[in-house]
Short mmCIF file of C-alpha atoms and ligand atoms in Angstrom, two decimals:
data_model
loop_
_atom_site.label_atom_id
_atom_site.label_comp_id
_atom_site.label_asym_id
_atom_site.label_seq_id
_atom_site.Cartn_x
_atom_site.Cartn_y
_atom_site.Cartn_z
CA MET A 1 100.22 79.93 117.16
CA VAL A 2 103.71 80.88 116.18
CA ASN A 3 106.20 83.19 117.82
CA SER A 4 107.70 85.90 115.71
CA SER A 5 111.12 87.40 116.36
CA LYS A 6 109.54 90.14 118.49
CA GLY A 7 107.64 87.63 120.56
CA GLN A 8 104.21 88.72 119.28
CA LYS A 9 101.81 85.90 118.92
CA GLN A 10 99.63 85.68 115.88
CA ALA A 11 97.68 82.77 114.53
CA LEU A 12 98.84 81.51 111.18
CA ASP A 13 96.16 81.86 108.54
CA LEU A 14 96.32 78.50 106.82
CA ASN A 15 94.45 79.88 103.83
CA CYS A 16 96.98 82.59 103.33
CA LEU A 17 100.63 81.71 103.71
CA THR A 18 102.13 83.89 100.99
CA ILE A 19 101.61 87.35 99.49
CA LYS A 20 100.46 85.63 96.31
CA GLU A 21 97.67 83.93 98.25
CA LEU A 22 96.85 87.23 99.92
CA GLU A 23 96.46 88.84 96.49
CA LYS A 24 94.09 86.04 95.44
CA HIS A 25 91.89 86.36 98.55
CA ALA A 26 91.85 90.16 98.29
CA ALA A 27 90.73 90.05 94.66
CA VAL A 28 87.34 88.59 95.56
CA MET A 29 86.79 91.09 98.39
CA MET A 30 87.06 94.18 96.18
CA ASP A 31 84.66 95.55 93.59
CA LYS A 32 85.98 95.70 90.06
CA GLN A 33 86.65 99.47 90.09
CA THR A 34 88.79 99.23 93.21
CA ARG A 35 90.59 96.05 92.17
CA ASP A 36 91.48 97.49 88.78
CA TYR A 37 92.56 100.82 90.28
CA TYR A 38 94.82 99.18 92.86
CA ASN A 39 96.29 96.45 90.72
CA GLU A 40 96.91 97.92 87.31
CA GLY A 41 100.04 99.50 85.93
CA ALA A 42 100.40 102.11 83.21
CA ASP A 43 99.91 101.19 79.54
CA SER A 44 100.66 97.48 78.94
CA GLY A 45 101.77 96.99 82.54
CA SER A 46 105.22 95.71 81.56
CA THR A 47 107.12 97.82 84.10
CA LEU A 48 104.79 96.66 86.88
CA LEU A 49 105.60 93.07 85.90
CA GLU A 50 109.32 93.71 85.50
CA ASN A 51 109.52 95.27 88.98
CA ILE A 52 108.49 91.84 90.30
CA GLU A 53 110.49 89.74 87.84
CA ALA A 54 113.72 91.67 88.40
CA TYR A 55 114.08 89.94 91.76
CA ALA A 56 114.25 86.52 90.09
CA LYS A 57 117.40 87.51 88.18
CA TYR A 58 119.37 87.43 91.41
CA ARG A 59 120.26 84.33 93.42
CA ILE A 60 121.48 84.17 96.98
CA ARG A 61 124.91 82.73 97.95
CA PRO A 62 124.20 81.28 101.39
CA ARG A 63 126.95 80.94 104.01
CA VAL A 64 126.78 78.13 106.57
CA LEU A 65 127.99 77.08 110.06
CA ARG A 66 127.76 80.59 111.38
CA ASP A 67 125.76 80.37 114.62
CA ILE A 68 122.63 82.16 113.53
CA SER A 69 120.83 81.54 116.84
CA GLN A 70 120.52 85.31 117.52
CA ILE A 71 119.07 87.01 114.46
CA ASP A 72 118.27 90.72 114.70
CA THR A 73 116.09 91.78 111.76
CA SER A 74 115.57 95.34 112.96
CA ALA A 75 116.57 98.42 110.95
CA SER A 76 116.82 102.04 111.98
CA ILE A 77 114.66 104.72 110.37
CA PHE A 78 114.21 108.29 111.67
CA GLY A 79 115.82 107.14 114.92
CA PHE A 80 113.26 104.38 115.35
CA ARG A 81 114.01 100.64 115.45
CA ASN A 82 111.70 99.24 112.77
CA SER A 83 111.11 95.51 113.30
CA PHE A 84 112.59 94.71 109.87
CA PRO A 85 113.82 96.87 106.98
CA LEU A 86 110.41 97.41 105.39
CA GLY A 87 107.81 100.16 105.47
CA VAL A 88 104.31 100.63 104.11
CA ALA A 89 104.48 102.89 101.04
CA PRO A 90 101.91 105.68 100.69
CA THR A 91 98.94 104.56 98.64
CA ALA A 92 95.91 106.71 97.91
CA MET A 93 92.37 106.14 99.17
CA GLN A 94 92.71 103.11 101.43
CA CYS A 95 89.05 103.35 102.50
CA LEU A 96 88.24 101.82 99.13
CA ALA A 97 89.78 98.57 100.36
CA HIS A 98 88.26 98.57 103.84
CA GLN A 99 86.07 100.97 105.78
CA ASP A 100 88.82 101.60 108.37
CA GLY A 101 91.31 102.48 105.61
CA GLU A 102 94.52 104.20 106.70
CA ILE A 103 93.59 103.92 110.38
CA ALA A 104 93.54 100.12 110.13
CA THR A 105 96.91 100.25 108.36
CA ALA A 106 98.38 102.53 111.04
CA ARG A 107 97.15 100.24 113.82
CA ALA A 108 98.59 97.20 112.09
CA CYS A 109 101.90 99.01 111.62
CA LYS A 110 101.96 99.94 115.29
CA GLU A 111 101.33 96.32 116.24
CA MET A 112 104.07 95.07 113.91
CA ARG A 113 106.52 97.94 114.70
CA VAL A 114 106.64 99.07 111.08
CA ILE A 115 106.69 102.61 109.69
CA MET A 116 103.94 103.82 107.34
CA GLY A 117 103.82 106.55 104.72
CA LEU A 118 100.53 108.43 104.40
CA SER A 119 99.40 109.49 100.91
CA SER A 120 98.33 113.09 100.42
CA PHE A 121 95.26 111.52 98.79
CA ALA A 122 94.42 109.58 101.96
CA THR A 123 90.85 108.99 103.07
CA SER A 124 91.77 109.53 106.76
CA THR A 125 93.13 112.71 108.31
CA LEU A 126 96.84 112.93 108.99
CA GLU A 127 96.09 113.74 112.64
CA ALA A 128 93.98 110.60 113.12
CA VAL A 129 96.68 108.48 111.50
CA ALA A 130 99.36 109.99 113.77
CA GLU A 131 97.18 109.17 116.75
CA ALA A 132 96.66 105.58 115.60
CA SER A 133 100.41 105.17 115.02
CA GLY A 134 101.26 105.73 118.70
CA ASP A 135 105.04 105.78 119.10
CA ILE A 136 105.78 104.84 115.47
CA PRO A 137 107.15 107.83 113.52
CA ASN A 138 104.98 109.21 110.73
CA VAL A 139 105.84 110.18 107.16
CA LEU A 140 103.63 112.28 104.89
CA GLN A 141 103.82 111.80 101.13
CA LEU A 142 103.40 115.09 99.33
CA TYR A 143 102.40 116.24 95.94
CA LEU A 144 103.42 119.88 95.67
CA PHE A 145 100.28 121.62 94.58
CA GLU A 146 100.32 124.55 92.22
CA GLU A 147 98.11 126.07 94.89
CA ARG A 148 101.01 126.63 97.32
CA ASP A 149 98.84 127.68 100.21
CA HIS A 150 97.28 124.26 100.27
CA SER A 151 100.70 122.58 100.47
CA ARG A 152 101.77 125.04 103.14
CA LYS A 153 98.76 124.20 105.29
CA LEU A 154 99.28 120.48 104.88
CA ILE A 155 102.96 120.77 105.85
CA ALA A 156 102.10 122.87 108.91
CA ARG A 157 99.53 120.30 110.03
CA ALA A 158 102.05 117.46 109.58
CA LYS A 159 104.62 119.33 111.68
CA LYS A 160 102.09 119.97 114.41
CA ALA A 161 101.06 116.31 114.44
CA GLY A 162 104.72 115.29 114.92
CA TYR A 163 105.49 113.89 111.47
CA LYS A 164 109.20 113.18 111.02
CA ALA A 165 109.51 113.47 107.26
CA VAL A 166 107.84 114.37 104.01
CA PHE A 167 108.35 112.27 100.89
CA LEU A 168 107.95 114.46 97.82
CA THR A 169 106.74 112.27 94.98
CA VAL A 170 108.61 113.36 91.86
CA ASP A 171 107.55 110.80 89.26
CA THR A 172 104.11 112.29 88.64
CA PRO A 173 104.45 115.61 86.76
CA MET A 174 101.57 114.11 84.76
CA LEU A 175 99.44 111.13 85.65
CA GLY A 176 100.40 107.89 83.89
CA ARG A 177 97.90 106.33 81.52
CA ARG A 178 95.92 103.62 83.27
CA ASN A 179 93.53 102.15 80.79
CA LEU A 180 91.26 100.23 83.15
CA GLU A 181 90.70 103.36 85.22
CA ILE A 182 89.74 105.19 82.07
CA ARG A 183 87.42 102.44 80.88
CA ASN A 184 85.81 102.06 84.32
CA GLN A 185 85.48 105.85 84.67
CA PHE A 186 86.97 105.44 88.12
CA LYS A 187 85.45 107.70 90.77
CA LEU A 188 85.72 107.93 94.53
CA PRO A 189 82.36 106.75 95.92
CA ARG A 190 80.14 109.48 97.37
CA HIS A 191 80.56 108.38 100.99
CA LEU A 192 84.37 108.76 100.90
CA LYS A 193 86.42 111.94 101.11
CA ILE A 194 89.96 112.89 100.32
CA ALA A 195 90.44 113.71 103.99
CA ASN A 196 93.28 116.21 104.04
CA PHE A 197 91.89 118.70 101.57
CA ASP A 198 90.05 121.72 102.88
CA GLU A 199 86.36 121.25 103.50
CA ASP A 200 85.47 123.84 100.88
CA THR A 201 87.51 122.21 98.13
CA ASN A 202 86.11 118.86 99.20
CA SER A 203 82.49 119.88 99.16
CA ASP A 204 81.72 117.83 96.09
CA ALA A 205 81.68 114.41 97.68
CA SER A 206 81.35 112.65 94.37
CA ALA A 207 84.86 113.78 93.54
CA THR A 208 86.20 112.32 90.37
CA VAL A 209 89.71 111.27 91.21
CA MET A 210 91.00 110.76 87.70
CA ASP A 211 89.69 112.88 84.90
CA GLY A 212 89.12 109.73 82.94
CA THR A 213 91.45 110.42 80.06
CA GLY A 214 94.87 110.29 81.61
CA SER A 215 95.86 113.76 80.54
CA SER A 216 92.75 115.31 79.08
CA SER A 217 93.32 117.87 76.37
CA GLU A 218 97.08 117.87 76.62
CA PRO A 219 99.04 116.39 73.77
CA GLN A 220 100.92 113.26 74.91
CA GLY A 221 104.67 113.78 74.81
CA GLY A 222 106.49 116.49 72.93
CA LYS A 223 107.14 119.96 74.24
CA LYS A 224 104.01 121.82 75.24
CA SER A 225 103.54 125.29 73.95
CA GLU A 226 103.17 127.94 76.62
CA ALA A 227 99.59 128.45 75.45
CA THR A 228 98.68 124.78 75.89
CA SER A 229 100.19 124.57 79.31
CA SER A 230 98.51 127.69 80.62
CA THR A 231 95.19 126.52 79.18
CA ARG A 232 95.59 123.34 81.16
CA ARG A 233 96.30 125.23 84.33
CA GLN A 234 93.26 127.38 83.85
CA SER A 235 90.98 124.51 83.11
CA SER A 236 92.11 122.02 85.69
CA ALA A 237 94.22 123.56 88.42
CA GLY A 238 92.69 126.90 89.19
CA TYR A 239 93.78 129.98 87.31
CA HIS A 240 96.56 132.50 87.47
CA ASP A 241 96.10 136.18 87.99
CA GLY A 242 99.57 137.62 87.81
CA GLU A 243 101.36 135.95 90.72
CA ARG A 244 98.21 135.05 92.62
CA ARG A 245 96.83 131.59 92.23
CA HIS A 246 93.18 130.89 92.79
CA PRO A 247 92.00 127.56 94.11
CA PRO A 248 90.31 125.38 91.54
CA SER A 249 86.61 124.83 91.83
CA GLY A 250 84.68 121.67 91.03
CA PRO A 251 85.54 118.08 91.75
CA ILE A 252 88.93 117.12 93.12
CA THR A 253 91.02 115.30 90.58
CA PHE A 254 94.62 114.29 90.43
CA HIS A 255 94.94 116.98 87.77
CA THR A 256 93.47 119.77 89.85
CA HIS A 257 95.24 118.87 93.08
CA ALA A 258 98.42 116.96 92.37
CA ALA A 259 99.84 116.87 88.86
CA ASN A 260 102.17 119.82 88.72
CA PRO A 261 104.26 119.96 85.56
CA THR A 262 106.10 123.08 86.72
CA LEU A 263 108.11 121.45 89.55
CA SER A 264 111.88 121.87 89.40
CA TRP A 265 114.90 121.14 91.58
CA GLU A 266 116.08 124.73 91.85
CA ARG A 267 112.91 126.43 92.97
CA ASP A 268 110.77 123.80 94.62
CA ILE A 269 113.18 121.68 96.65
CA ALA A 270 114.64 124.76 98.33
CA TRP A 271 111.10 126.01 99.05
CA LEU A 272 110.05 122.67 100.50
CA LYS A 273 113.14 122.24 102.67
CA LYS A 274 112.56 125.64 104.21
CA GLU A 275 108.84 125.14 104.64
CA ALA A 276 109.06 121.58 106.03
CA ALA A 277 111.96 122.03 108.49
CA PRO A 278 112.57 120.43 110.95
CA MET A 279 110.93 117.53 109.14
CA GLU A 280 113.22 115.65 106.76
CA VAL A 281 112.61 116.07 103.03
CA TRP A 282 112.98 112.98 100.85
CA VAL A 283 112.34 112.52 97.15
CA LYS A 284 110.35 109.48 96.05
CA GLY A 285 110.56 108.45 92.42
CA ILE A 286 114.27 108.66 91.56
CA ALA A 287 115.39 106.21 88.89
CA THR A 288 118.78 107.40 87.62
CA ALA A 289 122.29 108.21 88.87
CA GLU A 290 121.97 111.73 87.41
CA ASP A 291 118.90 112.59 89.48
CA ALA A 292 120.38 110.91 92.54
CA LEU A 293 123.38 113.26 92.26
CA LEU A 294 121.04 116.23 91.92
CA ALA A 295 119.14 115.09 95.01
CA VAL A 296 122.40 115.03 96.98
CA HIS A 297 123.39 118.39 95.49
CA HIS A 298 120.07 119.92 96.60
CA SER A 299 120.56 118.55 100.12
CA VAL A 300 117.57 116.23 100.30
CA ASP A 301 117.67 113.89 103.27
CA GLY A 302 117.02 110.63 101.43
CA ILE A 303 115.92 108.97 98.21
CA VAL A 304 113.31 106.36 97.38
CA VAL A 305 114.11 104.60 94.12
CA SER A 306 110.63 104.12 92.71
CA ASN A 307 108.62 104.08 89.51
CA HIS A 308 105.34 104.40 91.38
CA GLY A 309 104.73 100.66 91.18
CA GLY A 310 104.80 100.77 87.37
CA ARG A 311 101.85 103.19 87.31
CA GLN A 312 103.61 106.14 85.70
CA LEU A 313 106.17 105.71 82.89
CA ASN A 314 105.71 102.27 81.43
CA GLY A 315 108.90 101.05 79.82
CA ALA A 316 110.98 102.54 82.62
CA LEU A 317 113.62 100.35 84.20
CA ALA A 318 112.52 97.99 86.96
CA THR A 319 113.40 99.61 90.28
CA LEU A 320 115.76 96.81 91.33
CA ASP A 321 117.67 97.35 88.06
CA ALA A 322 117.85 101.11 88.66
CA LEU A 323 118.99 100.68 92.25
CA PRO A 324 122.73 99.92 91.70
CA GLU A 325 123.42 103.10 89.71
CA VAL A 326 121.63 105.22 92.31
CA VAL A 327 123.51 103.55 95.17
CA ALA A 328 126.83 104.09 93.37
CA ALA A 329 126.07 107.74 92.63
CA VAL A 330 124.98 108.52 96.18
CA GLY A 331 128.07 106.84 97.63
CA GLY A 332 126.58 106.55 101.12
CA LYS A 333 125.99 110.31 101.52
CA ILE A 334 122.25 109.87 102.16
CA PRO A 335 120.03 106.81 102.64
CA VAL A 336 118.68 105.04 99.54
CA HIS A 337 115.40 103.14 99.78
CA VAL A 338 113.57 101.21 97.08
CA ASP A 339 109.99 100.15 96.33
CA GLY A 340 108.18 98.20 93.62
CA GLY A 341 107.60 94.49 93.24
CA VAL A 342 108.62 93.35 96.74
CA ARG A 343 106.52 90.24 97.38
CA HIS A 344 108.84 87.93 99.38
CA GLY A 345 111.23 88.08 102.31
CA THR A 346 114.02 87.09 99.92
CA ASP A 347 113.22 90.18 97.81
CA ILE A 348 113.98 92.39 100.82
CA PHE A 349 117.27 90.55 101.31
CA LYS A 350 118.19 90.99 97.63
CA ALA A 351 117.39 94.73 97.62
CA LEU A 352 119.56 95.23 100.71
CA ALA A 353 122.37 93.17 99.17
CA LEU A 354 122.25 95.54 96.18
CA GLY A 355 122.76 98.50 98.49
CA ALA A 356 119.28 99.64 99.55
CA ASP A 357 118.97 100.61 103.21
CA PHE A 358 115.26 99.85 103.39
CA VAL A 359 112.34 98.75 101.19
CA TRP A 360 108.68 99.77 100.97
CA ILE A 361 105.61 97.87 99.78
CA GLY A 362 102.45 99.28 98.20
CA ARG A 363 99.93 96.79 96.83
CA PRO A 364 100.49 93.90 99.27
CA VAL A 365 99.22 96.12 102.10
CA LEU A 366 96.14 97.09 100.09
CA TRP A 367 95.47 93.38 99.57
CA GLY A 368 95.82 92.78 103.31
CA LEU A 369 93.40 95.63 104.01
CA ALA A 370 90.86 94.30 101.52
CA TYR A 371 91.18 90.77 102.89
CA LYS A 372 90.70 91.52 106.60
CA GLY A 373 91.28 95.16 107.51
CA GLN A 374 93.84 95.70 110.28
CA GLN A 375 94.25 91.95 110.77
CA GLY A 376 94.94 91.50 107.06
CA VAL A 377 97.65 94.18 107.08
CA GLU A 378 99.23 92.56 110.13
CA LEU A 379 99.15 89.25 108.29
CA CYS A 380 100.81 90.82 105.25
CA LEU A 381 103.59 92.33 107.37
CA LYS A 382 104.02 89.17 109.39
CA LEU A 383 104.39 86.97 106.30
CA LEU A 384 107.14 89.23 104.97
CA ALA A 385 108.84 89.65 108.37
CA ASP A 386 108.92 85.89 108.95
CA GLU A 387 110.16 85.17 105.43
CA PHE A 388 112.88 87.81 105.78
CA ARG A 389 114.05 86.43 109.12
CA LEU A 390 114.21 82.93 107.69
CA CYS A 391 116.13 84.18 104.66
CA MET A 392 118.65 85.98 106.87
CA GLY A 393 119.27 82.85 108.92
CA LEU A 394 119.49 80.47 105.97
CA ALA A 395 121.86 82.84 104.18
CA GLY A 396 124.07 83.01 107.28
CA THR A 397 123.46 86.62 108.34
CA ILE A 398 122.46 87.76 111.82
CA LYS A 399 122.32 91.54 111.39
CA VAL A 400 120.78 93.62 108.62
CA GLU A 401 124.13 95.41 108.26
CA ASP A 402 125.76 92.05 107.37
CA ILE A 403 123.80 91.84 104.11
CA ASN A 404 125.95 92.90 101.15
CA LYS A 405 126.68 92.08 97.52
CA ASP A 406 128.81 89.05 98.45
CA TYR A 407 125.52 87.27 99.15
CA LEU A 408 124.22 87.70 95.62
CA VAL A 409 124.92 86.61 92.07
CA LYS A 410 123.14 87.73 88.94
CA MET A 411 121.93 85.18 86.43
CA ASP A 412 121.36 86.24 82.83
CA ARG A 413 118.78 84.79 80.43
CA SER A 414 121.08 82.01 79.27
CA GLY A 415 121.88 80.96 82.84
CA PHE A 416 125.30 82.62 82.95
CA ILE A 417 126.12 83.58 86.52
CA SER A 418 128.14 86.65 87.48
CA ARG A 419 129.44 87.87 90.83
CA LEU A 420 128.56 91.45 91.69
C1 FMN B 1 96.65 102.08 94.38
C2 FMN B 1 97.95 102.81 94.53
C3 FMN B 1 97.93 104.13 94.93
C4 FMN B 1 99.12 104.84 95.08
N1 FMN B 1 99.06 106.11 95.52
C5 FMN B 1 100.21 106.79 95.71
C6 FMN B 1 100.18 108.10 96.22
O1 FMN B 1 99.14 108.64 96.53
N2 FMN B 1 101.37 108.73 96.35
C7 FMN B 1 102.58 108.15 96.04
O2 FMN B 1 103.63 108.75 96.16
N3 FMN B 1 102.62 106.88 95.58
C8 FMN B 1 101.47 106.19 95.42
N4 FMN B 1 101.53 104.90 94.98
C9 FMN B 1 102.85 104.27 94.73
C10 FMN B 1 103.38 103.56 96.00
O3 FMN B 1 103.78 104.48 96.95
C11 FMN B 1 104.58 102.66 95.67
O4 FMN B 1 105.57 103.42 95.02
C12 FMN B 1 104.26 101.43 94.84
O5 FMN B 1 102.97 100.94 95.15
C13 FMN B 1 105.28 100.35 95.07
O6 FMN B 1 105.04 99.26 94.25
P1 FMN B 1 104.29 97.90 94.71
O7 FMN B 1 102.84 98.21 94.72
O8 FMN B 1 104.68 96.93 93.64
O9 FMN B 1 104.82 97.51 96.07
C14 FMN B 1 100.34 104.19 94.81
C15 FMN B 1 100.36 102.86 94.42
C16 FMN B 1 99.19 102.16 94.28
C17 FMN B 1 99.25 100.70 93.88
O1 173 B 2 97.04 106.12 91.82
C1 173 B 2 98.17 106.56 92.03
O2 173 B 2 99.19 105.93 91.77
C2 173 B 2 98.33 107.88 92.62
O3 173 B 2 99.40 108.21 93.00
C3 173 B 2 97.17 108.76 92.76
C4 173 B 2 96.98 109.42 93.93
C5 173 B 2 95.87 110.24 94.07
C6 173 B 2 94.98 110.40 93.08
C7 173 B 2 95.17 109.75 91.91
C8 173 B 2 96.28 108.92 91.74
#
C-alpha cells in the first residue's frame, strides 16, 4: 500500500505502473470495434501522435535545495479544490468500455477528487452521473443541435441537476474521417442507449452512431452550395419548414444529432450564454489566437485548447504547440485549459509551465474503464496524480501556481535548446 498526497490508500497494481501499461492491458479487454473507435485518430492519425510527441520537445529545468516537504498539488476549478490540475475529458459512450460506464468514471472521480466532463453522447443519464459525483462539480459537454428544443431541454436538465458549466465543443462542425470506424461499420450495440436523448428519438436501440462514411453525400472540403447543405439537413438532421425544425426520425447518428455546420459566434454563443445561465459557458476546441480573442470578445467563461484528441482535423497543430499563442492572446482574462496527448505527470507540469491552468485526459480514462471499471479509472488518475506530485517536488515547486516557463526549455530536432 502507498499513501497518496491526500492520504487515500490504494494498492499499487504491479502489472500496471504507467499509462502505457494501462493502454496495453485495456487493449485486450475491448472488442475490436470499441478499441478501434476509442484509439484511432482522423485520417493517418498524425495529429493524434503529434499531440503526444509534442511533450517530448520540452525539457524541465529543475531547481534544488528548496524544502519541498509540503507539496500542494491541488488546483481550483469552479470553486472546487481538485486534487491536482487534471480533469476527465468528455468521451462518448463509456458503456462500451465497461458496463458501469460513466457512473464508474464519476465514482472514481469522486474518490480521487477530480472533476469529470460528461459527453452529450453519454450512455448514462446526466442526473445519475451528478448523483454519483457527490460533492464534485459537474460539467456537461454540449453539441448544439440544429433541433434547438433538444438542446434547450438538455441544458434545463443540467441546470436542475446542479451542473456548474457547459463545454460547447466547437471543433466538430462535421465529423472527422475515421477510417477504422468506417471499415468496421461501427454501431452502438443494441443493449446500449445514448442516455440523454428523448425516449422517442432513442427508440431505435440499434442506433448507428456514425453514418459509416464520415460525411455521407457531402463533398469533402470546398464551399457547399446552399442546395447541397439543405439536402444534407433534410436527409440527416430533420427537415426545415420555414422557421420550424422537425426532429429527425430513424437511428441516432452523429450527423442527425450533433454535427451542426451552421454554428457561428454571433448567433449561437449569445443564445447559449442566455440559455445556460447561471452555468458557465466554455468553448472546447480552440486552436488559434484569433479564435481565442473571439472567445474573449463573446464573453465565454473559459477555453479548452483541443483538437478532439486528433479525431477531427488531421494535420492540425498539436495542442501543446497551439497553447502558447492562445495563452498570449487571452492574456489572463479567462482560464485556458488544454487536452490531447497527456500521458505522464511531467506532461501536466509542462502544459502548466506553458501557461495552461488545467489539463484534461480522454483516452487514458477509457483504458482504465476497460481494464477494471471504477478501480481502473482510479488507478489511471492515481498514476498521473503521483507522477505529477513527484515531478513538482523534483523540479523544486511546492504549489501549482509556482509552475511557470522558467521551468522549461524547448529542444529542437538538432538538439538546440532555447529558453522560453
Ligand atoms: C472515444 C472518444 C470519444 C470522444 N467523445 C467526445 C465527445 O463526445 N465530445 C467531446 O467534446 N469530445 C469527445 N472526445 C474528445 C475528448 O474530449 C478529448 O478532447 C480528447 O480525448 C483528448 O485527447 P486524449 O484522448 O489524447 O487525452 C472524445 C475522444 C475520444 C477518444
Ligand atoms: O467520437 C468522437 O470523438 C465524438 O466526439 C463523437 C461523439 C458522439 C458520437 C460520435 C462521435
